[in-house]
Amino acid sequence: DTGVSQNPRHKITKRGQNVTFRCDPISEHNRLYWYRQTLGQGPEFLTYFQNEAQLEKSRLLSDRFSAERPKGSFSTLEIQRTEQGDSAMYLCASSSSQGQNSPLHFGNGTRLTVT
Amino acid sequence: AQKVTQAQTEISVVEKEDVTLDCVYETRDTTYYLFWYKQPPSGELVFLIRRNSFDEQNEISGRYSWNFQKSTSSFNFTITASQVVDSAVYFCALSSYGGATNKLIFGTGTLLAVQP
């Protein structure tokens, strides 16, 4: 169990640019989540995958945001035409589908700064 | 709608003091799960405990203990004999039992500062 890995750790971009983040979940976990956390707030749910299927998207996920998990393993989160309001920590988590409500295991996050 | 409230924004204690972090939740579900996570300065959220709504028995793990009271919709977390390494932001979270997504609804967190 090497934990959930996210890359990059930090990303600074200019407004209007596109950015892509990557998440590698714990290998045996088939559930993957993306959350966003702004300063002084708790993480907010963005989207959820079970294997390669994206089963739920939050209303927070505007049309500029897209997430994929093509082979049911790693996932990417892309933000197009970034805005300053997109500046936040983007957290990825994974969990097992064994048992009820298995705990989510989080990565260290990608901190996005839009200038 | 589901909601988690952590009214304490920041708490500062001196090492070896006991400290309780409050968590109040709202849900229309009859069955649900509650969680506590720790977020140290490194940023990674660390799972501490999961409690299902069937079981109101309190739990103790070392210096940590949790008091779940369904009647008041509270799931409070106590650290006994706090240590500097306990300094972190602590989040309480809620999820529906057996929900399709198992997503967590988090509170806003409590920043705990333990002074030496």
Short mmCIF file of C-alpha atoms in Angstrom, two decimals:
data_model
loop_
_atom_site.label_atom_id
_atom_site.label_comp_id
_atom_site.label_asym_id
_atom_site.label_seq_id
_atom_site.Cartn_x
_atom_site.Cartn_y
_atom_site.Cartn_z
CA ASP A 1 0.00 0.00 0.00
CA THR A 2 1.89 3.03 -1.27
CA GLY A 3 -0.98 5.45 -0.66
CA VAL A 4 -2.72 7.84 -3.02
CA SER A 5 -0.30 9.82 -5.15
CA GLN A 6 -1.04 13.18 -6.75
CA ASN A 7 0.99 15.19 -9.22
CA PRO A 8 2.03 17.89 -9.36
CA ARG A 9 2.10 19.07 -5.75
CA HIS A 10 1.94 22.68 -6.81
CA LYS A 11 0.84 24.40 -10.00
CA ILE A 12 0.96 28.10 -10.76
CA THR A 13 -0.75 29.17 -13.95
CA LYS A 14 -1.99 32.31 -15.59
CA ARG A 15 -5.67 32.98 -15.96
CA GLY A 16 -7.03 31.46 -19.12
CA GLN A 17 -4.56 28.60 -19.32
CA ASN A 18 -5.53 24.94 -19.11
CA VAL A 19 -4.16 22.70 -16.37
CA THR A 20 -4.28 18.96 -15.77
CA PHE A 21 -3.73 17.08 -12.53
CA ARG A 22 -3.10 13.39 -12.07
CA CYS A 23 -4.12 11.01 -9.31
CA ASP A 24 -2.89 7.45 -8.78
CA PRO A 25 -5.14 5.71 -6.24
CA ILE A 26 -4.28 2.80 -4.00
CA SER A 27 -4.00 -0.07 -6.46
CA GLU A 28 -6.78 -2.32 -5.16
CA HIS A 29 -9.28 0.52 -4.73
CA ASN A 30 -11.94 0.79 -7.41
CA ARG A 31 -13.56 3.96 -6.08
CA LEU A 32 -11.95 7.33 -6.79
CA TYR A 33 -13.02 10.80 -5.72
CA TRP A 34 -11.98 14.37 -6.44
CA TYR A 35 -12.49 17.07 -3.85
CA ARG A 36 -11.64 20.76 -3.76
CA GLN A 37 -10.55 22.58 -0.63
CA THR A 38 -10.25 26.34 -0.26
CA LEU A 39 -8.54 28.11 2.60
CA GLY A 40 -10.34 27.70 5.90
CA GLN A 41 -12.92 25.33 4.49
CA GLY A 42 -13.48 21.62 4.50
CA PRO A 43 -13.07 19.57 1.33
CA GLU A 44 -16.01 19.80 -1.10
CA PHE A 45 -16.99 16.86 -3.29
CA LEU A 46 -16.44 17.31 -7.01
CA THR A 47 -16.84 13.94 -8.69
CA TYR A 48 -16.76 10.17 -8.19
CA PHE A 49 -15.64 7.19 -10.27
CA GLN A 50 -16.31 3.53 -9.77
CA ASN A 51 -13.75 1.81 -11.94
CA GLU A 52 -13.79 3.80 -15.19
CA ALA A 53 -17.38 5.03 -14.87
CA GLN A 54 -17.97 8.58 -13.65
CA LEU A 55 -21.10 8.07 -11.56
CA GLU A 56 -21.61 11.44 -9.94
CA LYS A 57 -20.62 15.05 -10.55
CA SER A 58 -21.21 17.94 -8.21
CA ARG A 59 -22.81 21.16 -9.37
CA LEU A 60 -19.46 22.70 -8.38
CA LEU A 61 -17.96 21.01 -11.42
CA SER A 62 -18.56 23.58 -14.16
CA ASP A 63 -18.27 22.86 -17.86
CA ARG A 64 -14.64 23.96 -17.70
CA PHE A 65 -13.83 20.97 -15.52
CA SER A 66 -13.49 17.45 -16.84
CA ALA A 67 -12.31 14.30 -15.12
CA GLU A 68 -11.42 10.96 -16.60
CA ARG A 69 -10.37 7.55 -15.40
CA PRO A 70 -9.81 5.75 -18.69
CA LYS A 71 -8.69 2.33 -17.52
CA GLY A 72 -10.12 2.37 -14.06
CA SER A 73 -6.73 3.05 -12.54
CA PHE A 74 -5.27 6.58 -12.50
CA SER A 75 -7.45 9.64 -13.00
CA THR A 76 -6.93 13.10 -14.44
CA LEU A 77 -8.72 16.34 -13.65
CA GLU A 78 -8.51 19.06 -16.27
CA ILE A 79 -9.52 22.66 -15.85
CA GLN A 80 -9.87 24.69 -19.02
CA ARG A 81 -9.61 28.47 -19.22
CA THR A 82 -8.65 28.76 -15.56
CA GLU A 83 -10.06 31.58 -13.46
CA GLN A 84 -8.71 33.07 -10.24
CA GLY A 85 -11.61 31.48 -8.38
CA ASP A 86 -10.23 28.08 -9.33
CA SER A 87 -7.30 28.61 -6.95
CA ALA A 88 -7.60 25.87 -4.35
CA MET A 89 -6.20 22.56 -3.18
CA TYR A 90 -7.46 19.69 -5.31
CA LEU A 91 -7.60 16.45 -3.38
CA CYS A 92 -7.94 12.95 -4.72
CA ALA A 93 -9.11 10.04 -2.61
CA SER A 94 -9.74 6.37 -3.16
CA SER A 95 -11.59 3.67 -1.30
CA SER A 96 -12.46 0.03 -1.50
CA SER A 97 -15.95 -1.10 -2.36
CA GLN A 98 -15.60 -3.94 0.13
CA GLY A 99 -17.86 -3.43 3.12
CA GLN A 100 -20.08 -0.46 3.79
CA ASN A 101 -18.75 3.08 3.61
CA SER A 102 -15.09 2.18 3.55
CA PRO A 103 -12.91 5.11 4.65
CA LEU A 104 -11.55 7.38 1.96
CA HIS A 105 -7.77 7.55 1.71
CA PHE A 106 -6.56 10.94 0.54
CA GLY A 107 -3.48 12.05 -1.34
CA ASN A 108 -1.41 15.11 -0.48
CA GLY A 109 -3.29 17.21 -2.99
CA THR A 110 -2.35 19.56 -5.81
CA ARG A 111 -2.32 23.23 -4.87
CA LEU A 112 -3.41 25.37 -7.79
CA THR A 113 -2.69 29.09 -7.91
CA VAL A 114 -4.19 31.07 -10.77
CA THR A 115 -2.60 34.48 -11.25
CA ALA B 1 -29.86 17.90 3.02
CA GLN B 2 -26.81 16.78 4.89
CA LYS B 3 -24.68 19.20 6.86
CA VAL B 4 -21.82 19.05 9.35
CA THR B 5 -21.11 21.93 11.71
CA GLN B 6 -17.87 22.42 13.59
CA ALA B 7 -18.49 25.58 15.53
CA GLN B 8 -14.98 25.82 16.98
CA THR B 9 -12.79 27.48 14.38
CA GLU B 10 -9.59 27.44 16.43
CA ILE B 11 -8.60 25.98 19.77
CA SER B 12 -5.31 26.58 21.54
CA VAL B 13 -4.20 24.45 24.47
CA VAL B 14 -1.01 23.83 26.37
CA GLU B 15 0.59 20.43 26.09
CA LYS B 16 -0.89 17.77 28.39
CA GLU B 17 -4.27 19.47 28.56
CA ASP B 18 -7.34 17.54 27.45
CA VAL B 19 -9.29 19.04 24.56
CA THR B 20 -12.68 18.26 23.01
CA LEU B 21 -13.56 19.05 19.42
CA ASP B 22 -17.27 19.41 18.75
CA CYS B 23 -19.18 18.11 15.75
CA VAL B 24 -22.90 18.45 15.10
CA TYR B 25 -24.52 16.97 12.03
CA GLU B 26 -27.80 17.11 10.18
CA THR B 27 -29.21 14.34 8.01
CA ARG B 28 -32.58 12.92 7.03
CA ASP B 29 -31.08 9.47 6.65
CA THR B 30 -31.96 6.96 9.32
CA THR B 31 -28.65 5.20 8.82
CA TYR B 32 -25.37 6.93 8.15
CA TYR B 33 -21.68 6.99 8.94
CA LEU B 34 -19.61 9.60 10.73
CA PHE B 35 -15.89 10.14 10.36
CA TRP B 36 -13.05 12.18 11.79
CA TYR B 37 -10.01 13.12 9.75
CA LYS B 38 -6.80 14.93 10.74
CA GLN B 39 -5.05 17.33 8.36
CA PRO B 40 -1.53 18.19 9.51
CA PRO B 41 0.42 21.05 7.89
CA SER B 42 1.63 18.67 5.19
CA GLY B 43 -1.93 18.71 3.81
CA GLU B 44 -2.80 15.03 3.63
CA LEU B 45 -6.09 14.08 5.26
CA VAL B 46 -5.53 11.20 7.65
CA PHE B 47 -8.43 8.93 8.56
CA LEU B 48 -8.97 8.59 12.32
CA ILE B 49 -12.30 6.87 12.91
CA ARG B 50 -15.52 5.71 11.30
CA ARG B 51 -18.70 5.22 13.32
CA ASN B 52 -22.03 3.94 12.01
CA SER B 53 -25.34 5.24 13.29
CA PHE B 54 -26.34 1.80 14.59
CA ASP B 55 -23.70 1.88 17.24
CA GLU B 56 -23.74 4.57 19.90
CA GLN B 57 -21.05 2.97 21.97
CA ASN B 58 -18.21 5.33 22.69
CA GLU B 59 -14.79 4.41 21.41
CA ILE B 60 -11.33 4.91 22.83
CA SER B 61 -8.07 4.52 20.98
CA GLY B 62 -5.04 5.46 23.00
CA ARG B 63 -5.31 9.16 23.83
CA TYR B 64 -8.26 9.59 21.47
CA SER B 65 -11.90 9.03 22.36
CA TRP B 66 -15.16 9.68 20.57
CA ASN B 67 -18.59 10.40 22.05
CA PHE B 68 -21.48 9.71 19.66
CA GLN B 69 -24.90 10.92 20.82
CA LYS B 70 -27.67 10.35 18.33
CA SER B 71 -30.18 12.26 20.47
CA THR B 72 -28.22 15.48 20.04
CA SER B 73 -26.77 14.64 16.60
CA SER B 74 -23.27 15.07 17.91
CA PHE B 75 -20.04 13.17 17.42
CA ASN B 76 -17.42 14.82 19.61
CA PHE B 77 -13.72 13.99 19.67
CA THR B 78 -11.55 14.22 22.78
CA ILE B 79 -7.77 14.17 22.90
CA THR B 80 -6.41 13.37 26.34
CA ALA B 81 -3.02 14.71 27.43
CA SER B 82 -2.52 16.60 24.18
CA GLN B 83 0.88 16.73 22.51
CA VAL B 84 2.47 19.18 20.11
CA VAL B 85 2.19 16.56 17.36
CA ASP B 86 -1.59 16.75 17.69
CA SER B 87 -1.51 20.24 16.18
CA ALA B 88 -3.54 20.04 12.99
CA VAL B 89 -6.91 20.81 11.47
CA TYR B 90 -9.51 18.21 12.40
CA PHE B 91 -12.52 17.53 10.19
CA CYS B 92 -15.73 15.77 11.01
CA ALA B 93 -17.57 14.21 8.05
CA LEU B 94 -20.84 12.43 7.27
CA SER B 95 -21.90 9.95 4.60
CA SER B 96 -25.08 8.10 3.81
CA TYR B 97 -25.08 4.42 4.72
CA GLY B 98 -24.53 2.23 1.72
CA GLY B 99 -24.95 5.16 -0.62
CA ALA B 100 -24.09 4.71 -4.27
CA THR B 101 -21.11 7.02 -4.05
CA ASN B 102 -20.06 6.89 -0.40
CA LYS B 103 -19.09 10.54 -0.71
CA LEU B 104 -18.25 12.48 2.44
CA ILE B 105 -19.76 15.77 3.53
CA PHE B 106 -17.18 17.64 5.60
CA GLY B 107 -17.45 20.31 8.24
CA THR B 108 -15.30 23.43 8.06
CA GLY B 109 -12.73 22.00 10.44
CA THR B 110 -11.23 22.98 13.78
CA LEU B 111 -7.64 24.15 13.94
CA LEU B 112 -6.01 22.75 17.06
CA ALA B 113 -2.78 24.37 18.23
CA VAL B 114 -0.98 22.61 21.05
CA GLN B 115 1.64 24.81 22.67
CA PRO B 116 4.68 23.24 24.35
#
